[in-house]
Structure formats: structure tokens, C-alpha cells
Amino acid sequence: MTIIFWLCIAAIFYAYFGYPFILYGLSRFRCRPVHRDEQHLPQLTLIITVHNEEDRIQDKIENTLTLDYPRDMLEVIFASDASTDRTESIVRSYPRFKLVRSQERKGKEFAQKRAVDQARGDILVFSDVATRLDSNALRTMAANFADPSVGCVSSEDRFVDSQGLVSGEGAYVQYEMFLRRLESRVCSVVGLSGSFFAARREVCGNWAVDLQSDFNTLLNAVKMGYRGVSDPQTLGYYRNIADEKKEFSRKVRTVLRGLSVLMRNLSILNVFRYGLFSWELFSHKLCRWLVPFFLLLALGSNLFLIPKSPFYVLTFFLQAVLYAAALAYGQVWLHKGSSSKAGLLPSLVRGMKIPYYFCTVNAAIFMAWMKYVRGERAIFWEPSKR
């Protein structure tokens, strides 16, 4: 039990702290800068996937119209996954945009593939309705493709809540963006922001309609000898999901889709063939997705070790405090009225929010594993209401 406990603690520490620390150390000695060219303006196709977005499509259209990119070098395609509301008619009212639609609902990736097949651009850019882009976003993203080693580019996420504050999951997003910058510097990112990313046309040739497009596109790029990079100059802004239950379901669905991609591409973990990228993929994705099991084993083994030493009483107590803080935040802060919230100290609430998101993320990962083992797959999608 002692060995199990410490192995689990070490694995958890490695997944969240050890890997970034080693990556940071490597970045001091190994640097693969992106040779950007701000004047590089390839033919772009912007693909925006939609499903029943009549309430938000106008905002996305207006945001798209503000994008600063030569008009003759930019094609915009809205890919509808068999929308049944006014979404398609709204898009059709803008002659500048092209609409492709699925005759029946077959999932986000199927709709994207229809757009990919009709796209004329050398670089394909993917976005969704909920993400707002800066006016220069396409230019900054395109500049990365002047480097022939770059096969795909991810934006950086900016999470903004109703008060404009960045905390809790916002801090978690910042942590992920920090990791992506280090990975870009050392070798390649292991994940793209599904809400805003781009890839060379040839990378999108082997498009799978049943696999998460952003993750699968990155792995396809690496298999073709390219790398993926995260561009801190290219930002995608999105708001929090108002319904916490729907946000949890989104997390489960995202991890489940990621597991499906990884299990279909296990050969890419071969370090003798893919080198540092295999280590990055193992550390950032697989180790992180195993953390829920390490947490359960650490708690269970710690319970058996309590009689052995007062030290293990302390470690069990610390774990109990973590879960109690997460539960308290979820039950008191999220599910009570605003009058109850006003009575809580803001600093105390902020302190409880980090454990809450840590626990909910790992609970979502655990649920995703259970669904994957049962043979469930997430192909259909519901655009998150933010």
C-alpha cells in the first residue's frame, strides 16, 4: 500500500507539475522558433460549423465581416450540421458567404468534411459560433505557415466570465496555454483549440468524420512530418457556459472524443519513431487522463496506511480537505441564490474554486473512461450556450 500510495502521488505530481518543469528545462536548451512572416498571405478558407444557431449566428457573421484579410484571398464557408431553425436562411442572406449543409445530422466532423471537400484555400481555418476573433486574427495565424515545418496552428484561448474576471477555470486555461507555448518551443503542441485552429490543406486530406477534428488533425500533421504550434498572437475569446451541468457534460464529451482519437493512433506513442512528441503526448494527454485513477488509488491506499503513521493521517486529512472544498463550492456557491453568495468572503470562495474545477475535471475524465469502456462514442454535438 505504501508503494501504491507514493507511486500515485508521484504520477499526479508529474502530470501537473513534473512534466511542465521538465519541459521548461528542455526549453532552455532546445528551441524551435517559428519563422513567421507577417507578409505571408496564403489563400485561406475559414470554415465555421453550425447547428441551430439562429440566436448567435448574427454576432458571428458580424465578427467575421470585421476580419482584416485580403478579400480575394479569403473564402468563408458555413458548414451546417442539418440545422432545422433559421440559421441557414440567415447565412444565405449574405452572398459573400458559402453555405454547405448535411442533409441529415451526422456530427460536427461530417459537416466539416463537406466544407473541406469544397474549400479552395491552401490553409483551412476552423472556428465555431461561440468564439470571437480579433480583426487581425487571420493575418497573425497565416504568418506561422511561412515556416515550412508548421503543419497546423492553434489559437490561444481567452476565457472571460460575466464580470470580465479570469479565475478558477480561467487559471486552468492559462496553465494549458503556458504548456502549449513550452511544447511549441521544444517540439510540437499535443492539442489544438477546437474553437479556432488552422491546418495546411494536405494535413486535412485524411479527414475522419468520427474523430475529434482538432486532435486528429494535429496527429495527422505529426505523422506527415509537420509540427503543430500555439500562437500567442492569435486569440480566441469565449465566455463561460451558464449551466454547470452542461459544462460538465461538455468536458465528458471532449475527453471521450479525445480518447477515441488516441486509441485509434496508439502507434504515435512510439518514441523511437516520433521522438519527443511521443513523450509530450504521453505526458500531457495520457498521464493527465489517468489522474482520476491515481487519485482514487491514493485515497484508498492512504486509508489503509492511517494506522501506520501520523504522517498518513495528515495526508488523508489534506485529501479530505481538497474534496470537501470542492463539494462545498459546488453545493453552496453554485446552487444557492445571490443573497447567499454575498455573505461569503470573496478570497475564501476563490480559494475553493480551484479545487472545485480540479475535481470536476477529473470526475469528467473518469466518466469519459467509463463511457469509452462501455463502447459509447461522442459523434453528435450540441453547441454550448455561453
JSON list of N, CA and C in Angstrom, two decimals, residues 108-109 151 169 204 321:
[
{"chain": "A", "resi": 108, "resn": "LYS", "atom": "N", "xyz": [-20.43, 16.98, -36.12]},
{"chain": "A", "resi": 108, "resn": "LYS", "atom": "CA", "xyz": [-19.62, 18.15, -36.47]},
{"chain": "A", "resi": 108, "resn": "LYS", "atom": "C", "xyz": [-18.57, 17.83, -37.52]},
{"chain": "A", "resi": 109, "resn": "GLU", "atom": "N", "xyz": [-17.86, 16.72, -37.33]},
{"chain": "A", "resi": 109, "resn": "GLU", "atom": "CA", "xyz": [-16.78, 16.39, -38.26]},
{"chain": "A", "resi": 109, "resn": "GLU", "atom": "C", "xyz": [-17.30, 16.05, -39.66]},
{"chain": "A", "resi": 151, "resn": "GLY", "atom": "N", "xyz": [2.62, 22.51, -39.64]},
{"chain": "A", "resi": 151, "resn": "GLY", "atom": "CA", "xyz": [1.50, 21.91, -40.34]},
{"chain": "A", "resi": 151, "resn": "GLY", "atom": "C", "xyz": [0.16, 22.38, -39.86]},
{"chain": "A", "resi": 169, "resn": "GLU", "atom": "N", "xyz": [-11.42, 28.22, -13.62]},
{"chain": "A", "resi": 169, "resn": "GLU", "atom": "CA", "xyz": [-11.10, 27.55, -14.87]},
{"chain": "A", "resi": 169, "resn": "GLU", "atom": "C", "xyz": [-10.28, 28.46, -15.76]},
{"chain": "A", "resi": 204, "resn": "CYS", "atom": "N", "xyz": [-5.33, 17.98, -43.94]},
{"chain": "A", "resi": 204, "resn": "CYS", "atom": "CA", "xyz": [-6.76, 17.68, -43.80]},
{"chain": "A", "resi": 204, "resn": "CYS", "atom": "C", "xyz": [-7.24, 16.64, -44.81]},
{"chain": "A", "resi": 321, "resn": "VAL", "atom": "N", "xyz": [-9.73, 17.53, 2.82]},
{"chain": "A", "resi": 321, "resn": "VAL", "atom": "CA", "xyz": [-9.95, 18.98, 2.71]},
{"chain": "A", "resi": 321, "resn": "VAL", "atom": "C", "xyz": [-10.14, 19.37, 1.25]}
]
